[in-house]
């Protein structure tokens, strides 16, 4: 990926109200210079009879550009942090992309699912010492091997669930990048157009001003989603990296290289329509990128709701040797299957 | 010789405390995901969040069920060894609680 500025740098520049104030000032400046440069360009322009967009209207062009930057990429921060916090609650630390988890260091839970499961598991398994040798027998083994183990670090059920949530987080980050790159491209467009318009009557005949369309590369971040398989994952008979929802998303949204766009800057009249064309291209590219993010999201949803994948994400349920629930219900009262209890052998 | 009642108390604690707390953590994670409200493309995000929410809720229910199993197991094993009274003393209950559709009798409001 050539000449693509780091997304964090872009985000810091284009998020928040400061960007909008800056961009509105640039829009006003550009429109004023365009009107000064050619009398055919006016604030209202000329309304066509068919009710379409007014021709030569700097107000309309300004609104078109404003619409492009109406969504603040900073507003994605809350959702991204929420995903990070949810993933952290599950545990299985060291299994995942630390860069993703670091989003919400303040939300690190004091204890996680895996830690609570570890405490529960330890009561049955013991610590192997003579004082705490642990319970044995078929039911104890089944509880450990067929259930609890999947929820302990690096229990594959929790790892899969972390992939699942981290995938959502990464898609959300890609979604944010679409709006951040769009804002960045709009400012680049305005800067280049202002620079050209500032030359007024001295605009170079046949000249052009180049700006870069980077929104086409906005979803590159998805390529990093869940790509790191946890150590030992292959030893667990559940989701492998190549079949996980995150991995399936990888190929769904390829990113393009940033594209140069030449503004026709030979005169203000041409520059106006060139900026208008550039704004329309940016809108189209942004919408295309967003559609691809939505497609990746829909693919993700399809993956995690499919039968076998969903089972591996939900994880196992406690069962007796026959695969049935060890709890019997007699009317409104539950009782434990006698055979299940009999297959626990107490510590010696 | 390992103290059997002490071991049963631990099994009971795992079933009555550790696993329900793990299940509650799943509930919190599920609520956190379903509460996500992105600024754009809301429908697609809502579907994805709902799918993930249901998966986490189901995992939590499975973990809660495991807690029920361990708690029932502790009382069953205590009964088999004639240690029910000792276990109840250890965990501070007067009688063996029952598990019904609304949960455990000693945890009902």
PDB file of N, CA and C in Angstrom, chain A residues 287-326:
ATOM      1  N   UNK A 287     -19.062   5.576  -0.533  1.00  0.00           N
ATOM      2  CA  UNK A 287     -20.233   4.687  -0.465  1.00  0.00           C
ATOM      3  C   UNK A 287     -19.849   3.257  -0.842  1.00  0.00           C
ATOM      4  N   UNK A 288     -18.965   3.131  -1.830  1.00  0.00           N
ATOM      5  CA  UNK A 288     -18.507   1.786  -2.220  1.00  0.00           C
ATOM      6  C   UNK A 288     -17.773   1.114  -1.073  1.00  0.00           C
ATOM      7  N   UNK A 289     -16.895   1.888  -0.435  1.00  0.00           N
ATOM      8  CA  UNK A 289     -16.124   1.323   0.696  1.00  0.00           C
ATOM      9  C   UNK A 289     -17.052   0.936   1.837  1.00  0.00           C
ATOM     10  N   UNK A 290     -18.008   1.782   2.093  1.00  0.00           N
ATOM     11  CA  UNK A 290     -18.937   1.476   3.189  1.00  0.00           C
ATOM     12  C   UNK A 290     -19.769   0.248   2.848  1.00  0.00           C
ATOM     13  N   UNK A 291     -20.139   0.125   1.567  1.00  0.00           N
ATOM     14  CA  UNK A 291     -20.901  -1.056   1.153  1.00  0.00           C
ATOM     15  C   UNK A 291     -20.071  -2.323   1.358  1.00  0.00           C
ATOM     16  N   UNK A 292     -18.768  -2.215   1.130  1.00  0.00           N
ATOM     17  CA  UNK A 292     -17.911  -3.392   1.328  1.00  0.00           C
ATOM     18  C   UNK A 292     -17.762  -3.723   2.809  1.00  0.00           C
ATOM     19  N   UNK A 293     -17.713  -2.684   3.626  1.00  0.00           N
ATOM     20  CA  UNK A 293     -17.680  -2.940   5.067  1.00  0.00           C
ATOM     21  C   UNK A 293     -18.979  -3.628   5.500  1.00  0.00           C
ATOM     22  N   UNK A 294     -20.086  -3.135   4.974  1.00  0.00           N
ATOM     23  CA  UNK A 294     -21.383  -3.754   5.306  1.00  0.00           C
ATOM     24  C   UNK A 294     -21.424  -5.194   4.817  1.00  0.00           C
ATOM     25  N   UNK A 295     -20.856  -5.429   3.627  1.00  0.00           N
ATOM     26  CA  UNK A 295     -20.822  -6.796   3.094  1.00  0.00           C
ATOM     27  C   UNK A 295     -19.990  -7.699   4.005  1.00  0.00           C
ATOM     28  N   UNK A 296     -18.865  -7.186   4.472  1.00  0.00           N
ATOM     29  CA  UNK A 296     -18.025  -7.964   5.389  1.00  0.00           C
ATOM     30  C   UNK A 296     -18.772  -8.253   6.683  1.00  0.00           C
ATOM     31  N   UNK A 297     -19.516  -7.267   7.113  1.00  0.00           N
ATOM     32  CA  UNK A 297     -20.293  -7.431   8.349  1.00  0.00           C
ATOM     33  C   UNK A 297     -21.373  -8.495   8.164  1.00  0.00           C
ATOM     34  N   UNK A 298     -22.042  -8.441   7.025  1.00  0.00           N
ATOM     35  CA  UNK A 298     -23.084  -9.440   6.759  1.00  0.00           C
ATOM     36  C   UNK A 298     -22.478 -10.836   6.631  1.00  0.00           C
ATOM     37  N   UNK A 299     -21.309 -10.909   6.021  1.00  0.00           N
ATOM     38  CA  UNK A 299     -20.618 -12.201   5.905  1.00  0.00           C
ATOM     39  C   UNK A 299     -20.244 -12.717   7.296  1.00  0.00           C
ATOM     40  N   UNK A 300     -19.776 -11.811   8.128  1.00  0.00           N
ATOM     41  CA  UNK A 300     -19.450 -12.171   9.512  1.00  0.00           C
ATOM     42  C   UNK A 300     -20.678 -12.750  10.211  1.00  0.00           C
ATOM     43  N   UNK A 301     -21.794 -12.048  10.080  1.00  0.00           N
ATOM     44  CA  UNK A 301     -23.029 -12.506  10.741  1.00  0.00           C
ATOM     45  C   UNK A 301     -23.441 -13.872  10.210  1.00  0.00           C
ATOM     46  N   UNK A 302     -23.324 -14.036   8.898  1.00  0.00           N
ATOM     47  CA  UNK A 302     -23.672 -15.324   8.299  1.00  0.00           C
ATOM     48  C   UNK A 302     -22.789 -16.436   8.842  1.00  0.00           C
ATOM     49  N   UNK A 303     -21.498 -16.128   8.981  1.00  0.00           N
ATOM     50  CA  UNK A 303     -20.549 -17.127   9.478  1.00  0.00           C
ATOM     51  C   UNK A 303     -20.866 -17.534  10.912  1.00  0.00           C
ATOM     52  N   UNK A 304     -21.051 -16.554  11.770  1.00  0.00           N
ATOM     53  CA  UNK A 304     -21.195 -16.892  13.196  1.00  0.00           C
ATOM     54  C   UNK A 304     -22.557 -17.492  13.524  1.00  0.00           C
ATOM     55  N   UNK A 305     -23.506 -17.353  12.596  1.00  0.00           N
ATOM     56  CA  UNK A 305     -24.812 -17.957  12.850  1.00  0.00           C
ATOM     57  C   UNK A 305     -24.971 -19.299  12.154  1.00  0.00           C
ATOM     58  N   UNK A 306     -23.970 -19.706  11.377  1.00  0.00           N
ATOM     59  CA  UNK A 306     -24.067 -21.014  10.717  1.00  0.00           C
ATOM     60  C   UNK A 306     -23.861 -22.106  11.764  1.00  0.00           C
ATOM     61  N   UNK A 307     -24.520 -23.216  11.569  1.00  0.00           N
ATOM     62  CA  UNK A 307     -24.595 -24.264  12.575  1.00  0.00           C
ATOM     63  C   UNK A 307     -23.288 -24.666  13.226  1.00  0.00           C
ATOM     64  N   UNK A 308     -22.339 -25.188  12.438  1.00  0.00           N
ATOM     65  CA  UNK A 308     -21.122 -25.740  13.034  1.00  0.00           C
ATOM     66  C   UNK A 308     -20.258 -24.648  13.647  1.00  0.00           C
ATOM     67  N   UNK A 309     -20.173 -23.498  12.979  1.00  0.00           N
ATOM     68  CA  UNK A 309     -19.373 -22.407  13.527  1.00  0.00           C
ATOM     69  C   UNK A 309     -20.004 -21.888  14.813  1.00  0.00           C
ATOM     70  N   UNK A 310     -21.298 -21.779  14.798  1.00  0.00           N
ATOM     71  CA  UNK A 310     -21.983 -21.273  15.990  1.00  0.00           C
ATOM     72  C   UNK A 310     -21.751 -22.199  17.184  1.00  0.00           C
ATOM     73  N   UNK A 311     -21.796 -23.498  16.937  1.00  0.00           N
ATOM     74  CA  UNK A 311     -21.563 -24.454  18.028  1.00  0.00           C
ATOM     75  C   UNK A 311     -20.184 -24.245  18.647  1.00  0.00           C
ATOM     76  N   UNK A 312     -19.200 -23.990  17.791  1.00  0.00           N
ATOM     77  CA  UNK A 312     -17.835 -23.818  18.290  1.00  0.00           C
ATOM     78  C   UNK A 312     -17.659 -22.478  19.001  1.00  0.00           C
ATOM     79  N   UNK A 313     -18.530 -21.530  18.678  1.00  0.00           N
ATOM     80  CA  UNK A 313     -18.471 -20.253  19.372  1.00  0.00           C
ATOM     81  C   UNK A 313     -19.217 -20.302  20.705  1.00  0.00           C
ATOM     82  N   UNK A 314     -20.304 -21.027  20.729  1.00  0.00           N
ATOM     83  CA  UNK A 314     -21.058 -21.152  21.988  1.00  0.00           C
ATOM     84  C   UNK A 314     -20.295 -22.008  22.978  1.00  0.00           C
ATOM     85  N   UNK A 315     -19.690 -23.075  22.488  1.00  0.00           N
ATOM     86  CA  UNK A 315     -18.950 -23.961  23.373  1.00  0.00           C
ATOM     87  C   UNK A 315     -19.794 -25.112  23.869  1.00  0.00           C
ATOM     88  N   UNK A 316     -19.164 -26.023  24.605  1.00  0.00           N
ATOM     89  CA  UNK A 316     -19.853 -27.235  25.034  1.00  0.00           C
ATOM     90  C   UNK A 316     -20.778 -26.992  26.224  1.00  0.00           C
ATOM     91  N   UNK A 317     -21.580 -27.985  26.485  1.00  0.00           N
ATOM     92  CA  UNK A 317     -22.471 -27.973  27.644  1.00  0.00           C
ATOM     93  C   UNK A 317     -22.139 -29.213  28.473  1.00  0.00           C
ATOM     94  N   UNK A 318     -22.304 -29.102  29.772  1.00  0.00           N
ATOM     95  CA  UNK A 318     -22.012 -30.246  30.642  1.00  0.00           C
ATOM     96  C   UNK A 318     -22.956 -31.398  30.299  1.00  0.00           C
ATOM     97  N   UNK A 319     -22.390 -32.577  30.150  1.00  0.00           N
ATOM     98  CA  UNK A 319     -23.209 -33.738  29.793  1.00  0.00           C
ATOM     99  C   UNK A 319     -22.705 -34.975  30.526  1.00  0.00           C
ATOM    100  N   UNK A 320     -23.575 -35.965  30.609  1.00  0.00           N
ATOM    101  CA  UNK A 320     -23.131 -37.232  31.194  1.00  0.00           C
ATOM    102  C   UNK A 320     -22.458 -38.074  30.117  1.00  0.00           C
ATOM    103  N   UNK A 321     -22.103 -39.287  30.460  1.00  0.00           N
ATOM    104  CA  UNK A 321     -21.355 -40.120  29.518  1.00  0.00           C
ATOM    105  C   UNK A 321     -22.158 -40.411  28.251  1.00  0.00           C
ATOM    106  N   UNK A 322     -23.480 -40.312  28.344  1.00  0.00           N
ATOM    107  CA  UNK A 322     -24.305 -40.543  27.168  1.00  0.00           C
ATOM    108  C   UNK A 322     -24.557 -39.291  26.354  1.00  0.00           C
ATOM    109  N   UNK A 323     -23.948 -38.194  26.774  1.00  0.00           N
ATOM    110  CA  UNK A 323     -24.129 -36.943  26.053  1.00  0.00           C
ATOM    111  C   UNK A 323     -25.380 -36.181  26.458  1.00  0.00           C
ATOM    112  N   UNK A 324     -26.071 -36.684  27.479  1.00  0.00           N
ATOM    113  CA  UNK A 324     -27.298 -36.017  27.926  1.00  0.00           C
ATOM    114  C   UNK A 324     -27.019 -35.137  29.145  1.00  0.00           C
ATOM    115  N   UNK A 325     -27.957 -34.264  29.431  1.00  0.00           N
ATOM    116  CA  UNK A 325     -27.810 -33.432  30.624  1.00  0.00           C
ATOM    117  C   UNK A 325     -27.826 -34.303  31.872  1.00  0.00           C
ATOM    118  N   UNK A 326     -26.908 -34.062  32.789  1.00  0.00           N
ATOM    119  CA  UNK A 326     -26.928 -34.840  34.033  1.00  0.00           C
ATOM    120  C   UNK A 326     -28.025 -34.415  34.992  1.00  0.00           C
TER     121      UNK A 326
END
